[in-house]
């Protein structure tokens, strides 16, 4: 989903309207440090959890590898297995647990900052929810392509010659 303020969703999981109203999203707010080699390809994001009476937003900076790991997590989820994403300990982690009933439990654990864990049961996802999340990942990669390459340890250069 794309908003009018340029924010796009990397993840958007929500119950069908008219049900519990629970949702979990990862919103990409923009590049972390646009134009600066070491921070340009990092994404400034927030994990947003809505489950009345809880509404929470956890700030997170995603590395390019985090997007690759999300793709791996989607492969596990697509085959009906549980997955954990962002396990490095530097950010909140997200656990996805499909249940036999067709429900999905999503837990966000903010270990590095607050220690809080919020678990949201999602019961009315579409049958194509994994494909929808893959589409969101593709969109994020289109909007924020990798533009920096590490040529040797701690040495970076622009992938393309011209910078805006």
PDB file of C-alpha atoms in Angstrom:
ATOM      1  CA  UNK A   1       0.000   0.000   0.000  1.00  0.00           C
ATOM      2  CA  UNK A   2       1.254   3.468  -0.796  1.00  0.00           C
ATOM      3  CA  UNK A   3       0.157   6.566   1.016  1.00  0.00           C
ATOM      4  CA  UNK A   4      -0.057  10.149  -0.133  1.00  0.00           C
ATOM      5  CA  UNK A   5       2.974  11.055   1.995  1.00  0.00           C
ATOM      6  CA  UNK A   6       5.275   8.647   0.136  1.00  0.00           C
ATOM      7  CA  UNK A   7       5.222   6.015   2.877  1.00  0.00           C
ATOM      8  CA  UNK A   8       4.864   2.489   1.523  1.00  0.00           C
ATOM      9  CA  UNK A   9       4.198  -0.806   3.235  1.00  0.00           C
ATOM     10  CA  UNK A  10       6.731  -3.612   3.219  1.00  0.00           C
ATOM     11  CA  UNK A  11       4.319  -5.735   5.243  1.00  0.00           C
ATOM     12  CA  UNK A  12       0.610  -5.228   5.687  1.00  0.00           C
ATOM     13  CA  UNK A  13      -1.390  -7.914   7.468  1.00  0.00           C
ATOM     14  CA  UNK A  14      -4.897  -7.054   8.587  1.00  0.00           C
ATOM     15  CA  UNK A  15      -8.116  -8.780   9.487  1.00  0.00           C
ATOM     16  CA  UNK A  16     -10.929  -8.310   7.025  1.00  0.00           C
ATOM     17  CA  UNK A  17     -12.803  -5.033   7.644  1.00  0.00           C
ATOM     18  CA  UNK A  18     -15.667  -5.564  10.055  1.00  0.00           C
ATOM     19  CA  UNK A  19     -13.793  -8.152  12.129  1.00  0.00           C
ATOM     20  CA  UNK A  20     -11.343  -7.507  14.995  1.00  0.00           C
ATOM     21  CA  UNK A  21      -9.550  -4.624  13.290  1.00  0.00           C
ATOM     22  CA  UNK A  22      -6.160  -6.101  14.200  1.00  0.00           C
ATOM     23  CA  UNK A  23      -3.242  -5.336  11.925  1.00  0.00           C
ATOM     24  CA  UNK A  24       0.534  -5.494  11.743  1.00  0.00           C
ATOM     25  CA  UNK A  25       2.461  -3.420   9.226  1.00  0.00           C
ATOM     26  CA  UNK A  26       6.017  -2.487   8.452  1.00  0.00           C
ATOM     27  CA  UNK A  27       5.967   0.955   6.874  1.00  0.00           C
ATOM     28  CA  UNK A  28       8.936   2.251   4.899  1.00  0.00           C
ATOM     29  CA  UNK A  29       9.284   5.953   5.644  1.00  0.00           C
ATOM     30  CA  UNK A  30      12.245   6.559   3.317  1.00  0.00           C
ATOM     31  CA  UNK A  31      15.979   6.132   3.061  1.00  0.00           C
ATOM     32  CA  UNK A  32      17.844   6.372   6.369  1.00  0.00           C
ATOM     33  CA  UNK A  33      20.556   8.763   5.107  1.00  0.00           C
ATOM     34  CA  UNK A  34      19.875   9.587   1.454  1.00  0.00           C
ATOM     35  CA  UNK A  35      22.981  10.567  -0.476  1.00  0.00           C
ATOM     36  CA  UNK A  36      25.418   9.322   2.166  1.00  0.00           C
ATOM     37  CA  UNK A  37      27.209   6.171   0.996  1.00  0.00           C
ATOM     38  CA  UNK A  38      27.113   4.278   4.300  1.00  0.00           C
ATOM     39  CA  UNK A  39      23.453   5.044   5.044  1.00  0.00           C
ATOM     40  CA  UNK A  40      21.815   5.460   1.639  1.00  0.00           C
ATOM     41  CA  UNK A  41      20.621   1.861   1.168  1.00  0.00           C
ATOM     42  CA  UNK A  42      19.337   1.579   4.728  1.00  0.00           C
ATOM     43  CA  UNK A  43      15.593   2.094   5.109  1.00  0.00           C
ATOM     44  CA  UNK A  44      13.969   4.130   7.871  1.00  0.00           C
ATOM     45  CA  UNK A  45      10.880   2.141   8.895  1.00  0.00           C
ATOM     46  CA  UNK A  46       8.382   1.508  11.639  1.00  0.00           C
ATOM     47  CA  UNK A  47       6.607  -1.626  12.750  1.00  0.00           C
ATOM     48  CA  UNK A  48       3.003  -0.672  13.508  1.00  0.00           C
ATOM     49  CA  UNK A  49       0.732  -2.909  15.604  1.00  0.00           C
ATOM     50  CA  UNK A  50      -2.975  -2.180  15.980  1.00  0.00           C
ATOM     51  CA  UNK A  51      -4.967  -4.411  18.320  1.00  0.00           C
ATOM     52  CA  UNK A  52      -7.382  -2.500  20.532  1.00  0.00           C
ATOM     53  CA  UNK A  53      -6.574  -1.342  23.119  1.00  0.00           C
ATOM     54  CA  UNK A  54      -2.933  -1.474  21.947  1.00  0.00           C
ATOM     55  CA  UNK A  55      -1.597   0.780  19.222  1.00  0.00           C
ATOM     56  CA  UNK A  56       2.191   0.662  19.009  1.00  0.00           C
ATOM     57  CA  UNK A  57       4.916   1.802  16.626  1.00  0.00           C
ATOM     58  CA  UNK A  58       8.458   0.494  16.866  1.00  0.00           C
ATOM     59  CA  UNK A  59      11.135   2.387  14.907  1.00  0.00           C
ATOM     60  CA  UNK A  60      13.530   0.214  12.919  1.00  0.00           C
ATOM     61  CA  UNK A  61      16.274   0.737  10.368  1.00  0.00           C
ATOM     62  CA  UNK A  62      16.396  -2.048   7.795  1.00  0.00           C
ATOM     63  CA  UNK A  63      19.563  -3.199   6.060  1.00  0.00           C
ATOM     64  CA  UNK A  64      19.457  -4.593   2.505  1.00  0.00           C
ATOM     65  CA  UNK A  65      20.052  -8.058   4.027  1.00  0.00           C
ATOM     66  CA  UNK A  66      16.868  -7.663   6.075  1.00  0.00           C
ATOM     67  CA  UNK A  67      14.852  -7.562   2.850  1.00  0.00           C
ATOM     68  CA  UNK A  68      16.535 -10.780   1.714  1.00  0.00           C
ATOM     69  CA  UNK A  69      15.690 -12.381   5.053  1.00  0.00           C
ATOM     70  CA  UNK A  70      12.063 -11.249   4.704  1.00  0.00           C
ATOM     71  CA  UNK A  71      11.981 -12.985   1.321  1.00  0.00           C
ATOM     72  CA  UNK A  72      13.260 -16.174   3.017  1.00  0.00           C
ATOM     73  CA  UNK A  73      10.628 -15.829   5.753  1.00  0.00           C
ATOM     74  CA  UNK A  74       7.922 -15.509   3.110  1.00  0.00           C
ATOM     75  CA  UNK A  75       9.127 -18.762   1.528  1.00  0.00           C
ATOM     76  CA  UNK A  76       8.713 -20.525   4.886  1.00  0.00           C
ATOM     77  CA  UNK A  77       5.293 -18.950   5.455  1.00  0.00           C
ATOM     78  CA  UNK A  78       4.224 -19.897   1.920  1.00  0.00           C
ATOM     79  CA  UNK A  79       4.832 -23.540   2.801  1.00  0.00           C
ATOM     80  CA  UNK A  80       2.831 -23.244   6.027  1.00  0.00           C
ATOM     81  CA  UNK A  81       5.791 -23.043   8.415  1.00  0.00           C
ATOM     82  CA  UNK A  82       6.447 -20.476  11.139  1.00  0.00           C
ATOM     83  CA  UNK A  83       9.073 -17.809  10.565  1.00  0.00           C
ATOM     84  CA  UNK A  84      10.995 -15.250  12.589  1.00  0.00           C
ATOM     85  CA  UNK A  85      12.261 -12.083  10.928  1.00  0.00           C
ATOM     86  CA  UNK A  86      14.796  -9.544  12.220  1.00  0.00           C
ATOM     87  CA  UNK A  87      16.520 -11.864  14.690  1.00  0.00           C
ATOM     88  CA  UNK A  88      19.816  -9.941  14.876  1.00  0.00           C
ATOM     89  CA  UNK A  89      19.056  -8.340  18.253  1.00  0.00           C
ATOM     90  CA  UNK A  90      19.645  -4.815  16.896  1.00  0.00           C
ATOM     91  CA  UNK A  91      15.940  -4.265  16.127  1.00  0.00           C
ATOM     92  CA  UNK A  92      12.574  -5.543  17.288  1.00  0.00           C
ATOM     93  CA  UNK A  93      11.961  -9.064  15.977  1.00  0.00           C
ATOM     94  CA  UNK A  94       8.779 -10.340  14.359  1.00  0.00           C
ATOM     95  CA  UNK A  95       7.495 -13.904  14.683  1.00  0.00           C
ATOM     96  CA  UNK A  96       4.834 -15.311  12.354  1.00  0.00           C
ATOM     97  CA  UNK A  97       3.015 -18.476  13.391  1.00  0.00           C
ATOM     98  CA  UNK A  98       0.374 -19.949  11.067  1.00  0.00           C
ATOM     99  CA  UNK A  99      -2.240 -22.012  12.884  1.00  0.00           C
ATOM    100  CA  UNK A 100      -4.241 -24.981  11.620  1.00  0.00           C
ATOM    101  CA  UNK A 101      -7.424 -22.940  11.871  1.00  0.00           C
ATOM    102  CA  UNK A 102      -6.105 -20.595   9.164  1.00  0.00           C
ATOM    103  CA  UNK A 103      -5.304 -17.893  11.686  1.00  0.00           C
ATOM    104  CA  UNK A 104      -1.916 -16.239  11.877  1.00  0.00           C
ATOM    105  CA  UNK A 105      -0.323 -15.106  15.131  1.00  0.00           C
ATOM    106  CA  UNK A 106       2.160 -12.276  14.755  1.00  0.00           C
ATOM    107  CA  UNK A 107       4.385 -11.324  17.693  1.00  0.00           C
ATOM    108  CA  UNK A 108       6.589  -8.249  17.782  1.00  0.00           C
ATOM    109  CA  UNK A 109       9.286  -8.351  20.458  1.00  0.00           C
ATOM    110  CA  UNK A 110      11.133  -5.109  21.146  1.00  0.00           C
ATOM    111  CA  UNK A 111      14.073  -6.683  22.963  1.00  0.00           C
ATOM    112  CA  UNK A 112      16.653  -3.968  22.260  1.00  0.00           C
ATOM    113  CA  UNK A 113      14.629  -1.054  23.641  1.00  0.00           C
ATOM    114  CA  UNK A 114      11.527  -1.629  25.769  1.00  0.00           C
ATOM    115  CA  UNK A 115      11.458  -5.417  26.216  1.00  0.00           C
ATOM    116  CA  UNK A 116       7.769  -5.373  25.266  1.00  0.00           C
ATOM    117  CA  UNK A 117       6.173  -8.190  23.276  1.00  0.00           C
ATOM    118  CA  UNK A 118       2.851  -7.686  21.516  1.00  0.00           C
ATOM    119  CA  UNK A 119       1.082 -10.710  19.994  1.00  0.00           C
ATOM    120  CA  UNK A 120      -1.740 -10.158  17.546  1.00  0.00           C
ATOM    121  CA  UNK A 121      -4.057 -12.917  16.318  1.00  0.00           C
ATOM    122  CA  UNK A 122      -5.133 -12.345  12.729  1.00  0.00           C
ATOM    123  CA  UNK A 123      -8.094 -14.489  11.755  1.00  0.00           C
ATOM    124  CA  UNK A 124      -9.424 -13.267   8.469  1.00  0.00           C
ATOM    125  CA  UNK A 125      -6.512 -12.981   6.034  1.00  0.00           C
ATOM    126  CA  UNK A 126      -7.111 -13.617   2.370  1.00  0.00           C
ATOM    127  CA  UNK A 127      -5.916 -16.948   1.014  1.00  0.00           C
ATOM    128  CA  UNK A 128      -3.377 -15.046  -1.102  1.00  0.00           C
ATOM    129  CA  UNK A 129      -1.788 -13.145   1.789  1.00  0.00           C
ATOM    130  CA  UNK A 130       1.736 -14.503   1.239  1.00  0.00           C
ATOM    131  CA  UNK A 131       1.650 -13.478  -2.428  1.00  0.00           C
ATOM    132  CA  UNK A 132       0.385 -10.041  -1.423  1.00  0.00           C
ATOM    133  CA  UNK A 133       3.364  -9.648   0.920  1.00  0.00           C
ATOM    134  CA  UNK A 134       5.739 -10.689  -1.889  1.00  0.00           C
ATOM    135  CA  UNK A 135       4.180  -7.993  -4.069  1.00  0.00           C
ATOM    136  CA  UNK A 136       4.811  -5.403  -1.337  1.00  0.00           C
ATOM    137  CA  UNK A 137       8.450  -6.511  -1.080  1.00  0.00           C
ATOM    138  CA  UNK A 138       8.830  -6.161  -4.855  1.00  0.00           C
ATOM    139  CA  UNK A 139       7.369  -2.658  -4.685  1.00  0.00           C
ATOM    140  CA  UNK A 140       9.785  -1.608  -1.926  1.00  0.00           C
ATOM    141  CA  UNK A 141      12.708  -2.907  -3.976  1.00  0.00           C
ATOM    142  CA  UNK A 142      11.484  -0.939  -7.014  1.00  0.00           C
ATOM    143  CA  UNK A 143      11.085   2.300  -5.053  1.00  0.00           C
ATOM    144  CA  UNK A 144      14.313   1.865  -3.056  1.00  0.00           C
ATOM    145  CA  UNK A 145      16.782  -0.061  -5.227  1.00  0.00           C
ATOM    146  CA  UNK A 146      20.262  -0.802  -3.918  1.00  0.00           C
ATOM    147  CA  UNK A 147      22.470   2.003  -5.169  1.00  0.00           C
ATOM    148  CA  UNK A 148      25.641   1.472  -3.130  1.00  0.00           C
ATOM    149  CA  UNK A 149      28.153  -1.345  -3.455  1.00  0.00           C
ATOM    150  CA  UNK A 150      30.794  -2.380  -0.925  1.00  0.00           C
ATOM    151  CA  UNK A 151      33.933  -2.813  -3.027  1.00  0.00           C
ATOM    152  CA  UNK A 152      36.059  -4.059  -0.114  1.00  0.00           C
ATOM    153  CA  UNK A 153      35.553  -4.123   3.663  1.00  0.00           C
ATOM    154  CA  UNK A 154      34.281  -0.695   4.772  1.00  0.00           C
ATOM    155  CA  UNK A 155      34.835   0.788   1.286  1.00  0.00           C
ATOM    156  CA  UNK A 156      31.733   1.884  -0.627  1.00  0.00           C
ATOM    157  CA  UNK A 157      30.913   3.460  -3.954  1.00  0.00           C
ATOM    158  CA  UNK A 158      27.807   4.354  -5.919  1.00  0.00           C
ATOM    159  CA  UNK A 159      26.511   1.541  -8.079  1.00  0.00           C
ATOM    160  CA  UNK A 160      25.741   4.074 -10.823  1.00  0.00           C
ATOM    161  CA  UNK A 161      27.799   7.064 -11.779  1.00  0.00           C
ATOM    162  CA  UNK A 162      25.249   9.882 -11.508  1.00  0.00           C
ATOM    163  CA  UNK A 163      23.524  10.799  -8.223  1.00  0.00           C
ATOM    164  CA  UNK A 164      20.525  13.103  -8.029  1.00  0.00           C
TER     165      UNK A 164
END
